[in-house]
mmCIF file of C-alpha atoms in Angstrom:
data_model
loop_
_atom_site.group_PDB
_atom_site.id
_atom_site.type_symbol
_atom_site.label_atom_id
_atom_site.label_comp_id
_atom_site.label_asym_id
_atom_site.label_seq_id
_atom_site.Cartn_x
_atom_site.Cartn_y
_atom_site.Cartn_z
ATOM 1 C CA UNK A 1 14.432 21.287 -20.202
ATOM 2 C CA UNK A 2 18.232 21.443 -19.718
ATOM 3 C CA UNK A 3 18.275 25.505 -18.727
ATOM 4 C CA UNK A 4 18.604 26.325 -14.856
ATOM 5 C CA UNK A 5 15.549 27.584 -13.106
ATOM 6 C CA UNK A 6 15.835 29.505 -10.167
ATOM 7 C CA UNK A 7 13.428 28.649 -7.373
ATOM 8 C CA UNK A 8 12.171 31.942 -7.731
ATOM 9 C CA UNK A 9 11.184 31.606 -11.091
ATOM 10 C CA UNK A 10 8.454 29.155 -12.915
ATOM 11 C CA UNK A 11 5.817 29.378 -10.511
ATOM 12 C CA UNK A 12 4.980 25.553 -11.133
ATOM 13 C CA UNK A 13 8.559 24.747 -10.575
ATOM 14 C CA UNK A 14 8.210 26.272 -7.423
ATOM 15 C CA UNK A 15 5.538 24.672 -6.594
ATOM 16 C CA UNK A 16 7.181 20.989 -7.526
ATOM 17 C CA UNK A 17 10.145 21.831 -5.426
ATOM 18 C CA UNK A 18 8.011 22.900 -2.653
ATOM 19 C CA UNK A 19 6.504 19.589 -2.397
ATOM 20 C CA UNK A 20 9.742 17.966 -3.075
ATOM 21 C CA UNK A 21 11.015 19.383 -0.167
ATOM 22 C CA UNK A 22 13.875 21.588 -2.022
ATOM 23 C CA UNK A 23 15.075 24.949 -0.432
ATOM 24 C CA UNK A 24 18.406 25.181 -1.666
ATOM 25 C CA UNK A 25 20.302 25.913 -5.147
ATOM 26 C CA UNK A 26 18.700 25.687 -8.884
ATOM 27 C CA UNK A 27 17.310 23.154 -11.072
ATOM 28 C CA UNK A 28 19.614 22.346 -14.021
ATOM 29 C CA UNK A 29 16.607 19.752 -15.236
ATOM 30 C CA UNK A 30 13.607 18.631 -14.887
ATOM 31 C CA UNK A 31 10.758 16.818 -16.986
ATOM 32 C CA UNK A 32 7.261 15.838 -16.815
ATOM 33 C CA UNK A 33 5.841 12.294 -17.509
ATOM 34 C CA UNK A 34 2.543 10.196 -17.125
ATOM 35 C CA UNK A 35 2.026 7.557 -14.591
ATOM 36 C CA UNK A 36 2.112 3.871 -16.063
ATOM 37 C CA UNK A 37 -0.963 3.809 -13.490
ATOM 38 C CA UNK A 38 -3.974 2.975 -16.047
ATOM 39 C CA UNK A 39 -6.292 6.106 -15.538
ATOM 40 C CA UNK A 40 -10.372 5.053 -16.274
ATOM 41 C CA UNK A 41 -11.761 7.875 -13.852
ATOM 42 C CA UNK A 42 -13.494 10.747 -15.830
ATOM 43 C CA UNK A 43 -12.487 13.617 -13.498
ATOM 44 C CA UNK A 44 -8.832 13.062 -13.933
ATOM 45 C CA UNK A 45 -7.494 14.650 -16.225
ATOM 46 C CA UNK A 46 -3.878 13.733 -16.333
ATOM 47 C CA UNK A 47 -1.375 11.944 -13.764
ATOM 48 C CA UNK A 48 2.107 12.572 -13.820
ATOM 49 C CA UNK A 49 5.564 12.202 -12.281
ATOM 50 C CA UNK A 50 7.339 15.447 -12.049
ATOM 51 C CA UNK A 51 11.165 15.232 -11.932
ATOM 52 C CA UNK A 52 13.679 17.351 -11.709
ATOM 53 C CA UNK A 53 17.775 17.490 -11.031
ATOM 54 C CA UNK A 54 19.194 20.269 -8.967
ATOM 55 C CA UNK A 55 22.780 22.265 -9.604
ATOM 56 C CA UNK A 56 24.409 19.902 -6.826
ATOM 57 C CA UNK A 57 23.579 16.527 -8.485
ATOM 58 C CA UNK A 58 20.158 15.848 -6.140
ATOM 59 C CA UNK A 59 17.449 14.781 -7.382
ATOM 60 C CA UNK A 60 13.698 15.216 -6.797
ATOM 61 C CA UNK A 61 9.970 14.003 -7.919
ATOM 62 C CA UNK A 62 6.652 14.828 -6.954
ATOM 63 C CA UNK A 63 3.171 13.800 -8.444
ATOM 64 C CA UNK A 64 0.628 16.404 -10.173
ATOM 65 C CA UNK A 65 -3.014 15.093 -10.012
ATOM 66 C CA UNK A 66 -4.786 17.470 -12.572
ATOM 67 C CA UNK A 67 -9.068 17.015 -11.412
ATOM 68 C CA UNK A 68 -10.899 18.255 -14.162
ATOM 69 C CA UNK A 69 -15.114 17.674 -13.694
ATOM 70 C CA UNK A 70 -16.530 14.867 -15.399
ATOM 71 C CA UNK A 71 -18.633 16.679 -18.145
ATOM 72 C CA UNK A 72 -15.308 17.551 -19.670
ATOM 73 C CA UNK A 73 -13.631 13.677 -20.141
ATOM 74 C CA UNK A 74 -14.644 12.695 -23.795
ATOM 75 C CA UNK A 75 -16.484 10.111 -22.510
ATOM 76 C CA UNK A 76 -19.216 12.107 -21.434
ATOM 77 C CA UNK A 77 -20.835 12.615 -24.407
ATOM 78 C CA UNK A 78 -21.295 9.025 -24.957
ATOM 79 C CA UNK A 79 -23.586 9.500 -21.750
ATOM 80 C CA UNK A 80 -27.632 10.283 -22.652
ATOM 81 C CA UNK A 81 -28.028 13.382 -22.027
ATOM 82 C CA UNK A 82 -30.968 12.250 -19.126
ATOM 83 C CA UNK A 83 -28.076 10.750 -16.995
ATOM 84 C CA UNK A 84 -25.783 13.588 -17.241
ATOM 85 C CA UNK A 85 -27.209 15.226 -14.031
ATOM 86 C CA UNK A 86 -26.809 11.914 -11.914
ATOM 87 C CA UNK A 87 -23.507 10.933 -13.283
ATOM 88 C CA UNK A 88 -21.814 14.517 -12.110
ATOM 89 C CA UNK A 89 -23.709 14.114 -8.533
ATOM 90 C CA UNK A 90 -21.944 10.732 -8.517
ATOM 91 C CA UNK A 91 -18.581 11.680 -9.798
ATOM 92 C CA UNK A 92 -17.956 14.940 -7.769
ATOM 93 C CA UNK A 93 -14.554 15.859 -8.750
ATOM 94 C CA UNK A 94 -14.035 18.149 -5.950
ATOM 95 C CA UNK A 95 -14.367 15.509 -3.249
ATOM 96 C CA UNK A 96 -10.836 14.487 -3.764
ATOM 97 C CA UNK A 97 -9.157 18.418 -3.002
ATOM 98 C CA UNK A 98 -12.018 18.909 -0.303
ATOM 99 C CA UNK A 99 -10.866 15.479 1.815
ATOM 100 C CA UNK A 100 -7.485 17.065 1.694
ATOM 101 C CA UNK A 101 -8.040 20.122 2.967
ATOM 102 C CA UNK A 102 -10.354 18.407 5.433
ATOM 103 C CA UNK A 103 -8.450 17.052 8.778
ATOM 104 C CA UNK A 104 -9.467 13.410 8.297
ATOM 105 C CA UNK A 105 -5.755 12.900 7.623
ATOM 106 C CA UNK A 106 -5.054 13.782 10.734
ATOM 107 C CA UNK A 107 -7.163 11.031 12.090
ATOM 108 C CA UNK A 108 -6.188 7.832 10.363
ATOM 109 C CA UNK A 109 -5.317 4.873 12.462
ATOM 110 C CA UNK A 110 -1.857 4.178 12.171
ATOM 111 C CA UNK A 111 -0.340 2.850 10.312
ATOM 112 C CA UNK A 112 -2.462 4.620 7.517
ATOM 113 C CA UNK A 113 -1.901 7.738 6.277
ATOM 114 C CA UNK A 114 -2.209 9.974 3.555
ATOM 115 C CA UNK A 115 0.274 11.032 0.821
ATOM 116 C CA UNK A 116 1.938 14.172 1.847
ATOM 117 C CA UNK A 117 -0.129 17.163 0.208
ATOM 118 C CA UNK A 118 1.968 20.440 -0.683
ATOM 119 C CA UNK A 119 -0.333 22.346 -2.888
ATOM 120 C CA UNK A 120 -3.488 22.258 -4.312
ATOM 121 C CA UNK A 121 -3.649 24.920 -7.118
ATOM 122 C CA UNK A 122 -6.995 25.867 -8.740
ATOM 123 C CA UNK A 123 -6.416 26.673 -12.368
ATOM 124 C CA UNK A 124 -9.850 28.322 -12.573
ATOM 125 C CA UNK A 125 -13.543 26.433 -13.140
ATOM 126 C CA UNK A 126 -12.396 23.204 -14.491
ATOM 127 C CA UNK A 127 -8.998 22.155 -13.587
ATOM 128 C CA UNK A 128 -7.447 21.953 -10.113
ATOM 129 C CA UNK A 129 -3.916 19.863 -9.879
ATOM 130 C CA UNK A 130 -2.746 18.310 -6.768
ATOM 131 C CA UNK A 131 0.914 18.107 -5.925
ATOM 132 C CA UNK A 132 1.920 15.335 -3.780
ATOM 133 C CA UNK A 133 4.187 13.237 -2.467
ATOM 134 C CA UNK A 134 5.446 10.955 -4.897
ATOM 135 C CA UNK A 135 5.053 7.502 -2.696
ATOM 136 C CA UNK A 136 7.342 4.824 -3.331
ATOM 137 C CA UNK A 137 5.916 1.265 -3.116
ATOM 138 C CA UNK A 138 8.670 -1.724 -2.160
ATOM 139 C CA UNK A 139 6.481 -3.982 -0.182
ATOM 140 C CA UNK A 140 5.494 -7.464 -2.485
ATOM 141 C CA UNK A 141 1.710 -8.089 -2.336
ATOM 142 C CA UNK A 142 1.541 -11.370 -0.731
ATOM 143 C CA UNK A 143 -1.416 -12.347 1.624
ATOM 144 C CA UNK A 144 0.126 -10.897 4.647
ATOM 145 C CA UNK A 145 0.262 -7.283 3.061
ATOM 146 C CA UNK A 146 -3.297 -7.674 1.636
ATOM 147 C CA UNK A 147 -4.136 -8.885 5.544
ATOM 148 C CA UNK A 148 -2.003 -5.151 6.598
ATOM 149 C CA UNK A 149 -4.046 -3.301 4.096
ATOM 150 C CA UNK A 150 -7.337 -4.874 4.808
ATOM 151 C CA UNK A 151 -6.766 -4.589 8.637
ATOM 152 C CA UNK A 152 -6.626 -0.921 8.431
ATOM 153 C CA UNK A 153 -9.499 -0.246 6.425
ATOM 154 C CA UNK A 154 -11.486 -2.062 9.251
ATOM 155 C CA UNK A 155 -9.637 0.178 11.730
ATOM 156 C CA UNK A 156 -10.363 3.648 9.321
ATOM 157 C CA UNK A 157 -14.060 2.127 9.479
ATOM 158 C CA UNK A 158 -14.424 1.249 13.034
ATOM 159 C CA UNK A 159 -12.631 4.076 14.326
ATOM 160 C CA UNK A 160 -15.579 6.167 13.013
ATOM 161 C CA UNK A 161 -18.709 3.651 13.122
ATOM 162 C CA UNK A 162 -21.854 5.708 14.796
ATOM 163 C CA UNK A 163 -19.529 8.785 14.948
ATOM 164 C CA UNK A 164 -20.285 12.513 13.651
ATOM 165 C CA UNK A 165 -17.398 11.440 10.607
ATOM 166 C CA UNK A 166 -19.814 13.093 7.762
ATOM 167 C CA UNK A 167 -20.247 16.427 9.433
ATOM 168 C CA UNK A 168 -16.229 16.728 11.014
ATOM 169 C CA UNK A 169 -15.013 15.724 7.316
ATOM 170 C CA UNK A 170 -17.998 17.085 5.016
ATOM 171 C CA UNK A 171 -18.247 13.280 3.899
ATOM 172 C CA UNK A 172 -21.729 12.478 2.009
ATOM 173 C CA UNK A 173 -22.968 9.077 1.775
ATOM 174 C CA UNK A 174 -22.650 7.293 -1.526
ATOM 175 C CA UNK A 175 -25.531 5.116 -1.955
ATOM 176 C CA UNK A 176 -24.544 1.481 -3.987
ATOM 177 C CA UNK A 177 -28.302 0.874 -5.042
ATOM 178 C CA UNK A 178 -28.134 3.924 -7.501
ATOM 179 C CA UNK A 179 -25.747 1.534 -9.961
ATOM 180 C CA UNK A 180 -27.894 -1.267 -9.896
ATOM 181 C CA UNK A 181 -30.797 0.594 -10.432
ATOM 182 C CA UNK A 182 -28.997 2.779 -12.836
ATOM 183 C CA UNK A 183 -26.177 1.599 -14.934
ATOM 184 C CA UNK A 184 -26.511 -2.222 -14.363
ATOM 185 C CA UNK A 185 -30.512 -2.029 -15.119
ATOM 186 C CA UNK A 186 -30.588 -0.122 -18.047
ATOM 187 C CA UNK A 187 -26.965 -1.625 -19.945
ATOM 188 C CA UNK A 188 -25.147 -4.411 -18.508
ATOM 189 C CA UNK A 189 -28.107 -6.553 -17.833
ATOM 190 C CA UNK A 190 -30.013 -5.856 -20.631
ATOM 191 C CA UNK A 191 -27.060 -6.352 -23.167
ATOM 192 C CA UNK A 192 -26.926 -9.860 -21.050
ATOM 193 C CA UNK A 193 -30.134 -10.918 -21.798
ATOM 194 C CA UNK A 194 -29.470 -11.712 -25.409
ATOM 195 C CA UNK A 195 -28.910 -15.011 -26.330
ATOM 196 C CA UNK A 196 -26.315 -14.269 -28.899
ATOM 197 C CA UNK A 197 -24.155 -12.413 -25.913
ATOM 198 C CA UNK A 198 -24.013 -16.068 -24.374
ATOM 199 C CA UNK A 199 -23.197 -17.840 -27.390
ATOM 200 C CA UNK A 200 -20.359 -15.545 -28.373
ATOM 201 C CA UNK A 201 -17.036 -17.670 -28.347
ATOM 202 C CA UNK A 202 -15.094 -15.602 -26.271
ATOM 203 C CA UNK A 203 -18.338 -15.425 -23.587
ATOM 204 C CA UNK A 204 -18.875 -19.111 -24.173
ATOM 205 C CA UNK A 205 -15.373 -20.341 -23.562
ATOM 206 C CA UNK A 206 -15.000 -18.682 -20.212
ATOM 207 C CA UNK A 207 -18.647 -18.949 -18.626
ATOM 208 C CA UNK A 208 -19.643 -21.958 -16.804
ATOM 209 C CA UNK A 209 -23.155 -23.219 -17.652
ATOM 210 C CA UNK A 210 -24.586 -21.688 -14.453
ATOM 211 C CA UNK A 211 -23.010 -18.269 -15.157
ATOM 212 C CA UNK A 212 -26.366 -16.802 -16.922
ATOM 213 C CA UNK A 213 -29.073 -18.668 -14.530
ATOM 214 C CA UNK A 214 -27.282 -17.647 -11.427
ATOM 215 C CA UNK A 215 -26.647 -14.102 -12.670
ATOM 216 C CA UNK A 216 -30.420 -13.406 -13.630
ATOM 217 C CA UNK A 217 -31.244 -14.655 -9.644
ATOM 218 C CA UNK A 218 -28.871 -12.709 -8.364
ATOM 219 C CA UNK A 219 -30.080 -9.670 -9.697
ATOM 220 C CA UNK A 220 -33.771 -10.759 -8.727
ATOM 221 C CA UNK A 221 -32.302 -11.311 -5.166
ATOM 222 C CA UNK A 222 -30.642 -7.580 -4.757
ATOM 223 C CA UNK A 223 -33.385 -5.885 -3.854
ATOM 224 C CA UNK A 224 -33.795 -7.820 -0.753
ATOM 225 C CA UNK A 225 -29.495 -7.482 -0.506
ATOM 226 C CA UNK A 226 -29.848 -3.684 -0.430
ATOM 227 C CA UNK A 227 -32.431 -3.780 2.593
ATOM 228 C CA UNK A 228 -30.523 -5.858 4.542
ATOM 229 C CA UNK A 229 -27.408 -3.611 3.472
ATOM 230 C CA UNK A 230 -29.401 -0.780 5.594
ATOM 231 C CA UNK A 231 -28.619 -2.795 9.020
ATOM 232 C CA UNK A 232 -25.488 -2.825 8.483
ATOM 233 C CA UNK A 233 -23.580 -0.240 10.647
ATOM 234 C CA UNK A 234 -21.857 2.855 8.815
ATOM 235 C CA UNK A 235 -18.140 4.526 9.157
ATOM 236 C CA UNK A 236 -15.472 5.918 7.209
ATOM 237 C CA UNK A 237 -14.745 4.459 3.983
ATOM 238 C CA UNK A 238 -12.141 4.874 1.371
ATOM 239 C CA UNK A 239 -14.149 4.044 -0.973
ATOM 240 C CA UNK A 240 -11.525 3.193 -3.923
ATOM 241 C CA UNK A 241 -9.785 0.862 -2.321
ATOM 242 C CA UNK A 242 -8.158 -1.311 -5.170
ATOM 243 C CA UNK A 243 -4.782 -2.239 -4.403
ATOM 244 C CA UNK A 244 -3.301 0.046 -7.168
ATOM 245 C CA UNK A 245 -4.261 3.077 -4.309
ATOM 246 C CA UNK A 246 -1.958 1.797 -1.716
ATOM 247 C CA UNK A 247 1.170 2.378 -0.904
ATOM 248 C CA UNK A 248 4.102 0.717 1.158
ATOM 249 C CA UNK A 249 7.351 2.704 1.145
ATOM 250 C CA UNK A 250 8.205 0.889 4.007
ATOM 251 C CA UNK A 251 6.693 -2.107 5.061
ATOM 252 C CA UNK A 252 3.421 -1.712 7.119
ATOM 253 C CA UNK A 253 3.856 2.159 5.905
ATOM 254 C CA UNK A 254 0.047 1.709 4.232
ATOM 255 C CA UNK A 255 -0.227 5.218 2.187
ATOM 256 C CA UNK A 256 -3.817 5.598 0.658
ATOM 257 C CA UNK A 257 -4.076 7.414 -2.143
ATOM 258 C CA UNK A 258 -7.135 8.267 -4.701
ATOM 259 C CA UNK A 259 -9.739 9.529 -1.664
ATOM 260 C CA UNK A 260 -11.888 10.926 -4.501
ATOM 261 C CA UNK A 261 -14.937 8.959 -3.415
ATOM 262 C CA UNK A 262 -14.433 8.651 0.438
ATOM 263 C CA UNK A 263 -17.467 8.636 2.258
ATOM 264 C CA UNK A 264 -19.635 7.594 5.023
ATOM 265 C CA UNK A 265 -20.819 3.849 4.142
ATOM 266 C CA UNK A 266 -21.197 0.291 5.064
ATOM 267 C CA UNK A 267 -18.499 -1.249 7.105
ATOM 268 C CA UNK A 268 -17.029 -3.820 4.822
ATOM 269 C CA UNK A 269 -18.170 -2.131 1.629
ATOM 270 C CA UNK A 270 -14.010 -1.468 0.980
ATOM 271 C CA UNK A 271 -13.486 -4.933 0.625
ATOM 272 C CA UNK A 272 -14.997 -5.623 -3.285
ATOM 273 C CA UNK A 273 -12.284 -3.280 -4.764
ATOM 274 C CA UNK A 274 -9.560 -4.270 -2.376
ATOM 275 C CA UNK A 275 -10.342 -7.713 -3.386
ATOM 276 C CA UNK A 276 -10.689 -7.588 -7.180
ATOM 277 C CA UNK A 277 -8.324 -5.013 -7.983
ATOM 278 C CA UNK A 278 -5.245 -7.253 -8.650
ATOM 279 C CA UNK A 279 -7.584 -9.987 -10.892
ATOM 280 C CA UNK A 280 -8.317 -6.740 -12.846
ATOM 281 C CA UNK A 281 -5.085 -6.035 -13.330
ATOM 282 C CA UNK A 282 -3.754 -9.357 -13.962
ATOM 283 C CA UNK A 283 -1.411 -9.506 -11.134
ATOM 284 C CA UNK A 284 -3.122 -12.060 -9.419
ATOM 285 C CA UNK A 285 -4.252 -15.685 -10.770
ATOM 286 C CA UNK A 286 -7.591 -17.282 -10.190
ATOM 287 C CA UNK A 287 -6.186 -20.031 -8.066
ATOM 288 C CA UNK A 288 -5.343 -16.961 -5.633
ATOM 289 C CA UNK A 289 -9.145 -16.024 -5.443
ATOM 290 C CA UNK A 290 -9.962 -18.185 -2.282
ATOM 291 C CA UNK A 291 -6.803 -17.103 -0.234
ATOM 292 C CA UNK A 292 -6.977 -13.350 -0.836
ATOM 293 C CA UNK A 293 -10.942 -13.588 0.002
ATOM 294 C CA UNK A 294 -10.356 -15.328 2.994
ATOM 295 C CA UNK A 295 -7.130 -13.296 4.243
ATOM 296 C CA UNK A 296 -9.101 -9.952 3.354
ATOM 297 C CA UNK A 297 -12.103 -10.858 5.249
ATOM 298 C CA UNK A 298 -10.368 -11.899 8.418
ATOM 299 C CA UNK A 299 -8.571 -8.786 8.310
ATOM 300 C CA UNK A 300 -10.754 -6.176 8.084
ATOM 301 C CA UNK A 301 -12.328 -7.805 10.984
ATOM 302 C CA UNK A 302 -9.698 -7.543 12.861
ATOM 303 C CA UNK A 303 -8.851 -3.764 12.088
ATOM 304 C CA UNK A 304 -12.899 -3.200 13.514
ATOM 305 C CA UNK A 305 -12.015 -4.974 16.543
ATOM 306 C CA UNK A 306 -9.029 -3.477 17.167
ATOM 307 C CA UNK A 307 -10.852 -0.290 17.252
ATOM 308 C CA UNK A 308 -13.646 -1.842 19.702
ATOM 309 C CA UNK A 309 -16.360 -1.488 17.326
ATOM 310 C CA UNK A 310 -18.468 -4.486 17.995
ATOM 311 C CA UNK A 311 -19.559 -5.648 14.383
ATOM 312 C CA UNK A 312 -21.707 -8.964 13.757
ATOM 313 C CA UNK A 313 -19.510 -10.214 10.792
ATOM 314 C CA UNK A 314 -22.393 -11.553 8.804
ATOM 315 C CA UNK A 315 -22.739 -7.641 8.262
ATOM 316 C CA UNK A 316 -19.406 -7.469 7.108
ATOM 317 C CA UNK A 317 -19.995 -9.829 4.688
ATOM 318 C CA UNK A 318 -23.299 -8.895 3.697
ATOM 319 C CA UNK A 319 -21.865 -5.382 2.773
ATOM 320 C CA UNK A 320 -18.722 -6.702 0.269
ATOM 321 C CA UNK A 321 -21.288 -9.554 -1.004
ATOM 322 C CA UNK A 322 -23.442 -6.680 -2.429
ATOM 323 C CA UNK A 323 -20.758 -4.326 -2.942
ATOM 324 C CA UNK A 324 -19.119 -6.584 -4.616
ATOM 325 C CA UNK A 325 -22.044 -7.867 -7.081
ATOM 326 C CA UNK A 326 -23.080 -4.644 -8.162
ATOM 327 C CA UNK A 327 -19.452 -2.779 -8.602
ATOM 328 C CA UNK A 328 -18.007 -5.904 -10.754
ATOM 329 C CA UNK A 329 -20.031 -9.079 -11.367
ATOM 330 C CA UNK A 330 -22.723 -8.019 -13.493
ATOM 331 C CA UNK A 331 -20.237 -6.261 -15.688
ATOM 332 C CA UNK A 332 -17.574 -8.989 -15.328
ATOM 333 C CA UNK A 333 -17.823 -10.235 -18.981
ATOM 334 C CA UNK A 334 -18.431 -6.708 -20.665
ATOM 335 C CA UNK A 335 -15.066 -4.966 -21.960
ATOM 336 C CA UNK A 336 -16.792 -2.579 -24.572
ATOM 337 C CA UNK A 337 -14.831 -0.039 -22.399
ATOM 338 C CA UNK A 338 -11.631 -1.472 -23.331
ATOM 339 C CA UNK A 339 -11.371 -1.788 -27.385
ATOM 340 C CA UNK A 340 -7.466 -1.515 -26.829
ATOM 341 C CA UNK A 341 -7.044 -5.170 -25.866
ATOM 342 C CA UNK A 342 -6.137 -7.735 -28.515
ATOM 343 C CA UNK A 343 -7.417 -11.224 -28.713
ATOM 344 C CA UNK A 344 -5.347 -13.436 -26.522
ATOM 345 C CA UNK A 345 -5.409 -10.321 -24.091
ATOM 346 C CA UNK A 346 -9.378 -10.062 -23.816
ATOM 347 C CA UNK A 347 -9.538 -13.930 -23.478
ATOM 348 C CA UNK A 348 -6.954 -13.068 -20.658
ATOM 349 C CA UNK A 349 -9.020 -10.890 -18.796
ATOM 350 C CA UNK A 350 -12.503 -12.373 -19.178
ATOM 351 C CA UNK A 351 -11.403 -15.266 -17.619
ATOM 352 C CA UNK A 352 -10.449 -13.441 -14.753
ATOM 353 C CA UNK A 353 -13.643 -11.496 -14.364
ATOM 354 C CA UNK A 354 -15.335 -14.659 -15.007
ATOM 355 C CA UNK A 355 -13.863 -16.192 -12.389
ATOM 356 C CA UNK A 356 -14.010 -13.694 -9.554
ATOM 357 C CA UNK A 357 -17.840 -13.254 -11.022
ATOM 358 C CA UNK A 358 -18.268 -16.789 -10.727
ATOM 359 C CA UNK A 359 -16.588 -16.073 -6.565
ATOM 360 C CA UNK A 360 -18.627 -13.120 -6.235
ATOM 361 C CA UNK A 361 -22.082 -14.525 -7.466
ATOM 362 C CA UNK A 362 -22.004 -17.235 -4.972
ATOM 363 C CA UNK A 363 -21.050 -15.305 -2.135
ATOM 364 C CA UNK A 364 -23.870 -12.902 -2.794
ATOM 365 C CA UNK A 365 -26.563 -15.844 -3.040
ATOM 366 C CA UNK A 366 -25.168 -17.682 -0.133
ATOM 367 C CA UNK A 367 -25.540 -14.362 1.493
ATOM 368 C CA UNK A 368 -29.372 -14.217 0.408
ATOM 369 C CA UNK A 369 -30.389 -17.389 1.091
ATOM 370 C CA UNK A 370 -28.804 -17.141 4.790
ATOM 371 C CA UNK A 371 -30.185 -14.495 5.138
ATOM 372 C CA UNK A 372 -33.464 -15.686 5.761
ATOM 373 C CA UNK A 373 -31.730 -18.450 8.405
ATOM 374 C CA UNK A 374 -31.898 -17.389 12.190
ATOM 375 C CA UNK A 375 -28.610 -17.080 12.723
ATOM 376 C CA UNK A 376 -26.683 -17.113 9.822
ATOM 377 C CA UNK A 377 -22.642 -17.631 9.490
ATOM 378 C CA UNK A 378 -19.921 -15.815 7.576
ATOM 379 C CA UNK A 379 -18.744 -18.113 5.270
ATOM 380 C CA UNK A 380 -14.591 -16.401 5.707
ATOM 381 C CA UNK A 381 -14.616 -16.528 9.772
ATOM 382 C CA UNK A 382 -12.325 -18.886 11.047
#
């Protein structure tokens, strides 16, 4: 779009330069692209960089976040129709405009924050966009920013632990046991129970021979995990918290984007996505596995006692062992979501997820077993 715009004019222009921070001249260009950011969440409907040039040579960019509820993603209808109720409960894609309007950005523990928010326009029953601050990111992610990010999520948990967090911020509780009981039960362990699943060469080649025994007790042992998940102490979580949601545009400038399922839960529960994200992704190796645990562990425990929030940390760990079974190693070897990736790249990626499986699995049965010990240890304190 090469014409001029006044600032007056296109009301979403106006908008854009409003959270860009422009109040002076006209725009001789500006253009509208999607994030490289892989999107998987139903209830977004599109994420892109909006990016303009003014009269005078400036230049601006701001991010539009366009929420749409899940019932309208096309993957919905691949849902039965008996799960449809649950699945909008659990994907409630006003959570993410309703923690922004909230005043729980006003009290994060520094150094975390919140993108700047400069609109949030409601397009009518199904679409609301968010326009915010496009966050640069220039920090590497070596162990000691995974130790910053971790830290604070232990310091956004503690600083709320026993508080009144779900009534001040209208945050509900999101309960782990309904995936388990729900999508794990009735697909992902069923679909593992065949013997020709094991025997497939690409399963096969990237399973060690324990892989199916230890998965079938680990999902026998859950039940018992989620009890003991109910001592452990609740506060503010992010609930998201892969590493693709932070920012750094600055270093130790932790921006936390994505609060679309931020919620009242376990302390510690942030830790399975902040852990596995990169693996995902392929930006980390497996030989990195041990170090990230380890660094991610010992800093969220030290974010909780910054705060003074006194925290046995075999709770801590109890909370990411189970978070972490349930949100990624019973799925680890199933990519029937992802019929985009060639050959070499799905052999790529399952032997990731079978190795951070293989991590996760025996921190979640070390976990049960020490559990019934009288005074069991965290395997990551120092």
């Amino acid at each position: 779009m090469d014409q001029l715009h006044d600032i007056r004019g296109d009301e979403h222009i106006q908008i854009a330069l409003r959270a860009a921070g422009v109040d002076h001249g006209a725009v001789a260009s500006w253009s509208m692209a999607p994030l490289t950011h892989r999107v998987e969440n139903m209830t977004t409907a599109s994420l892109d960089r909006v990016h303009g040039v003014m009269d005078d040579g400036s230049t601006w960019s701001v991010v539009a976040k366009t929420l749409q509820p899940a019932s309208a993603s096309p993957v919905f209808a691949f849902i039965p129709v008996e799960h449809h109720e649950e699945v909008l409960e659990e994907l409630r894609w006003l959570n993410e405009p309703d923690v922004y309007r909230s005043d729980l950005g006003a009290h994060l523990p520094a150094p975390l924050r919140m993108p700047a928010i400069h609109g949030i326009e409601d397009q009518g029953t199904d679409r609301v966009t968010i326009w915010m601050e496009d966050v640069d990111d220039v920090a590497p992610w070596d162990l000691a920013r995974y130790r910053r990010t971790a830290e604070a999520l232990g310091a956004l948990g503690g600083q709320w632990c026993g508080g009144n967090a779900e009534q001040q911020f209208d945050l509900r509780p999101r309960h782990i046991a309904k995936m388990f009981f729900g999508k794990i039960a009735h697909h992902d362990m069923p679909l593992q129970a065949a013997d020709q699943f094991w025997a497939s060469p690409e399963i096969a080649v990237v399973a060690d021979n324990e892989h199916r025994h230890d998965l079938l007790e680990l999902a026998a042992a859950i039940p018992a995990l989620l009890e003991r998940l109910t001592l452990v102490p609740k506060g503010v979580c992010h609930g998201d918290a892969t590493p693709d949601n932070f920012r750094e545009p600055a270093v130790g400038d932790i921006v936390a984007l994505d609060w679309s399922y931020a919620h009242v839960g376990e302390l510690g529960s942030d830790l399975s996505q902040l852990f596995v994200g990169r693996f995902e992704s392929g930006a980390a190796s497996i030989d990195d596995v041990e170090p990230i645990a380890r660094t991610v562990f010992d800093g969220y425990c030290a974010g909780l006692a910054r705060t003074g929030a006194e925290v046995d940390p075999t709770l801590i760990e109890t909370a990411w062992a189970v978070h972490l079974a349930i949100r990624s190693v019973f799925s680890a070897l199933i990519l029937d979501h992802r019929p985009d990736l060639g050959e070499d790249e799905r052999h790529d990626i399952l032997q990731r997820r079978a190795h951070v499986a293989r991590f996760g699995i025996d921190l979640a049965l070390r976990t049960a077993r020490s559990s019934e010990a009288p005074h069991p240890s965290p395997h990551f304190s120092n």
